[in-house]
Coordinates of C-alpha atoms in Angstrom, one line a residue:
M1 CA 0.0 0.0 0.0
T2 CA 1.4 3.4 -1.0
M3 CA 1.8 5.9 1.8
P4 CA -0.2 9.1 1.2
E5 CA 2.0 12.1 0.3
W6 CA 2.6 14.8 2.9
P7 CA 0.1 17.6 2.2
S8 CA 1.7 20.8 0.9
H9 CA -0.1 23.2 3.3
G10 CA -1.3 23.4 6.8
G11 CA -4.8 22.7 7.9
Q12 CA -5.0 19.3 6.1
A13 CA -6.0 17.0 9.0
E14 CA -7.8 14.4 6.9
A15 CA -4.7 13.6 4.8
L16 CA -2.5 13.2 7.8
L17 CA -5.0 11.1 9.7
E18 CA -5.0 8.8 6.7
R19 CA -1.3 8.7 6.6
F20 CA -1.0 7.6 10.2
A21 CA -4.0 5.2 9.9
L22 CA -6.1 7.2 12.4
P23 CA -9.9 7.3 12.2
G24 CA -11.5 10.2 10.4
D25 CA -13.3 11.3 13.6
H26 CA -10.0 11.6 15.6
V27 CA -10.3 15.0 17.2
V28 CA -7.3 17.3 16.9
D29 CA -6.4 20.8 18.0
D30 CA -5.0 22.3 14.7
V31 CA -1.8 24.3 15.2
S32 CA -0.7 23.7 11.6
A33 CA -2.4 26.7 10.0
N34 CA -1.2 30.2 10.8
L35 CA -4.6 31.9 11.3
N36 CA -5.7 34.5 13.9
P37 CA -7.5 32.5 16.6
L38 CA -9.7 35.5 17.5
G39 CA -11.4 35.6 14.1
P40 CA -13.3 35.9 12.0
P41 CA -14.9 39.0 13.5
E42 CA -18.3 38.0 15.0
W43 CA -20.3 40.2 12.6
V44 CA -18.9 38.6 9.4
S45 CA -21.2 35.6 9.2
G46 CA -24.4 37.7 9.4
W47 CA -22.9 40.3 7.0
L48 CA -22.2 37.5 4.5
A49 CA -25.7 36.0 4.9
D50 CA -27.3 39.4 4.2
R51 CA -25.5 39.6 0.9
L52 CA -26.1 36.2 -0.6
G53 CA -28.6 37.7 -3.0
G54 CA -25.6 39.3 -4.8
L55 CA -24.5 35.8 -6.0
G56 CA -26.9 36.3 -8.9
R57 CA -24.8 39.1 -10.5
Y58 CA -21.3 39.6 -11.6
P59 CA -18.9 41.5 -9.3
E60 CA -18.0 45.0 -10.4
P61 CA -15.0 44.3 -12.6
S62 CA -12.7 47.0 -11.3
Y63 CA -13.4 46.4 -7.6
A64 CA -13.3 50.2 -7.2
T65 CA -14.8 50.3 -3.7
A66 CA -12.4 47.7 -2.3
R67 CA -9.4 49.3 -4.0
H68 CA -10.3 52.7 -2.7
A69 CA -10.7 51.3 0.8
I70 CA -7.3 49.6 0.7
A71 CA -5.6 52.7 -0.8
A72 CA -7.1 54.9 1.9
H73 CA -6.0 52.4 4.6
H74 CA -2.4 52.6 3.3
Q75 CA -2.4 56.3 2.2
L76 CA -1.8 55.3 -1.4
H77 CA -3.6 56.0 -4.7
P78 CA -6.2 53.4 -5.8
D79 CA -4.2 52.9 -9.1
Q80 CA -1.5 51.3 -6.8
V81 CA -3.9 48.6 -5.6
L82 CA -4.9 45.3 -7.2
L83 CA -7.4 43.0 -5.5
T84 CA -6.6 39.3 -5.7
N85 CA -8.1 35.9 -4.9
G86 CA -6.0 35.5 -1.8
G87 CA -2.2 35.9 -1.6
A88 CA -1.6 32.8 -3.8
E89 CA -3.0 34.5 -6.9
A90 CA -0.9 37.5 -6.2
I91 CA 2.2 35.3 -6.1
F92 CA 1.3 33.7 -9.4
L93 CA 0.6 37.0 -11.1
A94 CA 4.0 38.3 -10.0
A95 CA 5.7 35.3 -11.5
A96 CA 3.7 35.7 -14.7
L97 CA 5.4 39.1 -15.3
H98 CA 8.7 37.3 -15.6
A99 CA 7.8 34.1 -17.4
G100 CA 10.8 32.2 -18.7
K101 CA 13.3 34.4 -16.9
R102 CA 15.3 34.0 -13.6
A103 CA 14.1 34.2 -10.0
A104 CA 15.7 34.1 -6.6
V105 CA 13.8 32.7 -3.6
L106 CA 14.6 32.2 0.1
A107 CA 15.1 28.6 1.3
P108 CA 13.3 27.7 3.5
S109 CA 10.3 29.8 2.6
F110 CA 6.7 29.5 1.5
G111 CA 6.6 26.9 -1.3
E112 CA 4.2 28.7 -3.6
Y113 CA 7.0 31.0 -4.8
A114 CA 8.8 28.1 -6.4
R115 CA 5.6 26.6 -7.6
A116 CA 4.5 29.8 -9.3
C117 CA 7.9 30.1 -10.9
A118 CA 7.7 26.6 -12.2
A119 CA 4.3 27.2 -13.6
H120 CA 5.7 30.2 -15.6
R121 CA 9.0 28.5 -16.5
L122 CA 11.3 30.7 -14.4
Q123 CA 14.7 29.3 -13.5
V124 CA 14.9 29.5 -9.7
T125 CA 18.0 30.1 -7.5
K126 CA 17.7 29.5 -3.8
I127 CA 19.0 32.0 -1.3
P128 CA 20.0 29.8 1.7
L129 CA 19.0 30.5 5.3
S130 CA 21.0 28.5 7.7
A131 CA 19.9 26.8 10.9
P132 CA 19.5 27.5 13.8
S133 CA 18.8 31.2 13.4
F134 CA 17.8 31.3 9.7
A135 CA 19.0 34.9 9.4
L136 CA 19.3 36.4 6.0
D137 CA 22.8 37.5 5.1
Q138 CA 22.7 40.8 3.1
A139 CA 25.8 40.1 1.0
T140 CA 24.4 36.7 0.0
L141 CA 21.0 38.2 -0.9
L142 CA 22.7 40.9 -3.1
E143 CA 24.9 38.3 -4.8
H144 CA 21.9 36.1 -5.8
A145 CA 19.8 39.0 -6.7
A146 CA 22.4 40.2 -9.2
D147 CA 21.5 37.2 -11.5
A148 CA 17.7 37.4 -11.2
E149 CA 14.9 39.4 -12.9
V150 CA 12.7 38.9 -9.8
V151 CA 13.4 38.2 -6.2
F152 CA 10.7 36.7 -3.9
L153 CA 11.0 37.5 -0.2
C154 CA 8.6 36.7 2.7
R155 CA 8.4 39.1 5.6
P156 CA 7.9 37.7 8.2
N157 CA 9.3 34.6 6.6
N158 CA 7.1 31.5 6.6
P159 CA 8.0 29.0 8.2
T160 CA 10.8 30.6 10.3
G161 CA 8.9 33.7 11.6
T162 CA 12.1 35.8 11.1
L163 CA 11.8 39.4 9.8
I164 CA 14.0 41.0 7.2
D165 CA 15.1 44.4 8.3
C166 CA 13.7 47.4 6.3
C167 CA 17.3 48.6 5.7
V168 CA 18.1 45.3 4.0
I169 CA 15.1 45.6 1.6
D170 CA 16.1 49.2 1.0
A171 CA 19.7 48.2 0.0
L172 CA 18.4 45.4 -2.2
L173 CA 16.0 47.8 -4.0
A174 CA 18.7 50.4 -4.5
A175 CA 21.1 47.7 -5.9
T176 CA 18.6 46.3 -8.3
L177 CA 16.8 49.5 -9.5
A178 CA 19.0 50.2 -12.4
R179 CA 18.8 46.6 -13.7
G180 CA 15.0 46.6 -13.4
T181 CA 15.0 43.6 -11.1
Q182 CA 11.7 43.5 -9.3
V183 CA 11.6 42.7 -5.6
V184 CA 8.4 41.0 -4.5
V185 CA 7.9 41.1 -0.7
D186 CA 5.1 38.8 0.6
E187 CA 3.8 40.4 3.8
A188 CA 0.9 38.0 4.4
F189 CA 1.7 38.0 8.2
I190 CA 2.9 41.6 8.6
D191 CA -0.3 42.6 10.5
M192 CA 0.6 40.0 13.1
A193 CA 4.3 40.8 13.4
L194 CA 5.8 42.4 16.5
G195 CA 8.0 45.5 15.9
A196 CA 7.8 45.4 12.1
E197 CA 8.9 48.6 10.3
A198 CA 6.6 49.4 7.4
L199 CA 7.9 49.0 3.8
M200 CA 5.1 51.2 2.4
P201 CA 7.1 54.4 2.2
L202 CA 9.6 52.6 -0.1
L203 CA 7.0 52.4 -2.8
A204 CA 7.4 56.1 -3.4
R205 CA 11.1 55.7 -4.1
Y206 CA 11.4 52.3 -5.8
P207 CA 9.2 51.4 -8.7
N208 CA 10.7 47.9 -8.6
L209 CA 9.0 47.1 -5.3
I210 CA 5.9 44.9 -5.2
L211 CA 4.1 44.2 -1.9
L212 CA 1.8 41.3 -1.5
R213 CA -0.8 41.2 1.3
S214 CA -3.3 38.6 2.5
M215 CA -6.5 39.4 4.5
T216 CA -7.3 35.8 5.1
K217 CA -4.7 35.2 7.8
F218 CA -5.5 38.2 10.0
Y219 CA -9.3 37.9 9.7
T220 CA -9.3 34.1 9.6
L221 CA -11.1 33.8 6.2
P222 CA -9.0 31.3 4.3
G223 CA -12.0 29.8 2.6
L224 CA -13.1 33.2 1.2
R225 CA -9.7 34.0 -0.5
L226 CA -8.9 37.7 -0.2
G227 CA -5.6 39.5 -0.8
Y228 CA -4.1 42.4 -2.7
V229 CA -1.0 43.8 -4.3
L230 CA 0.5 47.2 -3.7
A231 CA 2.9 48.6 -6.3
S232 CA 3.4 51.4 -8.8
S233 CA 0.4 52.1 -11.1
A234 CA 2.4 50.8 -14.1
V235 CA 3.2 47.5 -12.3
I236 CA -0.4 47.1 -11.2
E237 CA -1.6 47.7 -14.8
A238 CA 0.8 45.0 -16.0
L239 CA -0.3 42.5 -13.3
A240 CA -3.9 43.1 -14.1
R241 CA -3.4 42.0 -17.7
H242 CA -2.5 38.6 -16.4
Q243 CA -5.4 38.3 -14.0
P244 CA -8.6 36.5 -15.1
P245 CA -11.8 38.6 -15.1
W246 CA -13.8 38.5 -11.9
S247 CA -11.2 36.4 -10.1
V248 CA -12.5 37.8 -6.7
N249 CA -16.1 37.0 -5.8
H250 CA -18.5 39.7 -4.8
L251 CA -18.7 38.7 -1.2
A252 CA -15.0 38.9 -0.7
A253 CA -14.7 42.2 -2.6
E254 CA -17.5 43.9 -0.7
L255 CA -16.1 42.6 2.6
V256 CA -12.8 44.6 2.3
E257 CA -14.1 48.0 3.5
P258 CA -15.9 46.8 6.6
L259 CA -13.0 44.6 7.6
L260 CA -10.6 47.5 7.4
D261 CA -13.0 49.6 9.4
D262 CA -13.1 47.1 12.3
H263 CA -10.4 48.8 14.4
A264 CA -11.7 47.1 17.6
F265 CA -10.9 43.6 16.2
A266 CA -7.4 44.8 15.1
D267 CA -6.8 46.1 18.6
R268 CA -7.9 42.9 20.2
T269 CA -5.6 40.9 17.9
H270 CA -2.6 43.1 18.6
A271 CA -3.2 42.9 22.4
W272 CA -3.4 39.0 22.2
L273 CA -0.3 38.8 20.1
A274 CA 1.7 41.1 22.4
T275 CA 0.9 38.8 25.4
E276 CA 0.9 35.3 23.9
Q277 CA 3.8 35.5 21.5
P278 CA 6.5 36.2 24.0
R279 CA 4.9 33.9 26.6
M280 CA 4.9 31.0 24.1
Y281 CA 8.5 31.6 23.0
Q282 CA 9.7 31.4 26.6
A283 CA 7.4 28.4 27.4
L284 CA 8.5 26.4 24.3
S285 CA 12.1 27.1 25.0
A286 CA 11.6 26.0 28.6
L287 CA 10.4 22.6 27.4
G288 CA 13.8 22.0 25.9
L289 CA 12.9 22.8 22.3
D290 CA 15.2 24.6 19.9
V291 CA 13.0 27.6 18.9
V292 CA 13.8 30.0 16.1
P293 CA 13.2 33.6 17.5
S294 CA 10.0 34.6 15.7
T295 CA 8.4 38.0 15.3
T296 CA 4.9 36.7 14.4
C297 CA 2.1 34.2 15.2
F298 CA 4.0 31.0 14.7
F299 CA 7.2 29.3 15.7
L300 CA 9.6 26.9 14.0
A301 CA 10.9 24.4 16.6
R302 CA 12.6 21.1 16.9
P303 CA 13.4 18.8 19.9
G304 CA 16.7 19.8 21.6
E305 CA 17.7 17.7 24.5
A306 CA 14.9 15.2 23.8
Q307 CA 16.6 14.1 20.6
R308 CA 19.2 12.4 22.8
R309 CA 16.4 10.2 24.1
G310 CA 15.3 9.4 20.5
V311 CA 12.5 12.0 20.2
D312 CA 13.2 13.7 16.9
S313 CA 10.8 15.9 15.0
A314 CA 9.2 13.0 13.1
R315 CA 8.5 11.1 16.3
L316 CA 7.3 14.2 18.0
F317 CA 4.9 15.0 15.1
E318 CA 3.4 11.5 15.3
R319 CA 3.1 11.6 19.1
L320 CA 1.3 14.9 19.0
L321 CA -1.1 13.8 16.2
R322 CA -2.0 10.7 18.1
G323 CA -2.5 12.8 21.2
G324 CA -4.9 15.1 19.5
I325 CA -2.6 18.0 18.3
L326 CA -1.9 18.6 14.6
A327 CA 1.4 20.4 14.1
R328 CA 2.8 21.6 10.7
H329 CA 5.3 19.2 9.2
T330 CA 8.2 20.7 7.2
H331 CA 8.8 18.0 4.5
G332 CA 7.9 20.5 1.8
F333 CA 10.2 23.3 2.9
A334 CA 13.6 23.3 1.1
G335 CA 16.3 23.1 3.6
L336 CA 14.2 21.6 6.4
E337 CA 13.2 18.2 5.1
G338 CA 10.9 17.4 8.0
N339 CA 13.5 18.1 10.7
W340 CA 11.5 20.9 12.3
L341 CA 7.9 21.5 13.2
R342 CA 5.9 24.8 12.8
L343 CA 3.5 25.6 15.6
A344 CA 0.9 28.3 15.2
L345 CA -0.4 30.3 18.2
R346 CA -3.9 29.9 19.4
D347 CA -5.8 31.6 22.2
E348 CA -4.5 31.3 25.7
S349 CA -6.4 28.1 26.5
G350 CA -5.3 26.5 23.2
N351 CA -1.7 27.5 23.7
T352 CA -1.8 25.9 27.2
R353 CA -3.1 22.7 25.7
L354 CA -0.3 22.7 23.2
L355 CA 2.3 23.2 25.9
E356 CA 0.8 20.3 28.0
G357 CA 0.8 18.1 24.9
L358 CA 4.4 18.9 24.1
H359 CA 5.4 18.2 27.6
D360 CA 3.8 14.8 27.5
C361 CA 5.2 13.9 24.1
L362 CA 8.8 15.0 24.8
R363 CA 9.2 12.8 27.8

């Protein structure tokens, strides 16, 4: 019997239960998907139900209301905004601009950059991030960028949670501006990053900068698919030529403005993160795990001292799953090959259950 493949994303409990011959009704706490545990906002379900009548008409093709709301939120011009079907579509659109050319991507990092490049026949060079800190070396970044038409960066990086300094992005943009190399920075988790300096001001100085944003992580709406691109008006126009018509459904598009207006939800999220993120870093480290210093809502970790007792990441993953906790494996991340686990933050009670489960499984 062939073993089922490791799923390529988090939140795929069914495939992993099958892989480990566990029943389909085996209950798990899912810490494999990096989603805000406070969301979606309570009002969203009722809001969506009230607008189901709109399913009988096409969305407004320019998404003007959503684009104006995003532009106002970031103090940009609406022509600098492109609404997308989640962050994934934005990644594939950015790759489409450079079909058949050369790209540089971080390793390890989100696998959709390499997948998008493969779909559009880009030759990919990997910029290595070395354990245990997975810090990005600026000289190495500039060296690899010199041979690429497009560079994909993730900030904070998934799965490491590390944050590239704004000054490093600035230096990269300055070094590549004359060559026309585009720098694509995926900021899907930037709204849940501690101490992150904004890259938005760099858009005024560097037409080769493209920022990708996801609203599905912060507002816990992965099934709705909602993201956007921020760039120069010329780049937005070029990206739009590769985008299928009506790629964003009307419910997602009309939800943008009220989501951005919900400042109370954003405040609650930031208060939760400021408390739970440092608490969990200390607690995970106290369990004897090697934990990469993260700036965001997830941690990359592996057994430290427990490995001497035969508890490696593979065994820890299986023990957790059988005990009712679904972690994120790292078999699909270049440079990790399953030797680490990614753990997403939940609310306080969920995080406490995770710590208790880890304590039991590491013994």
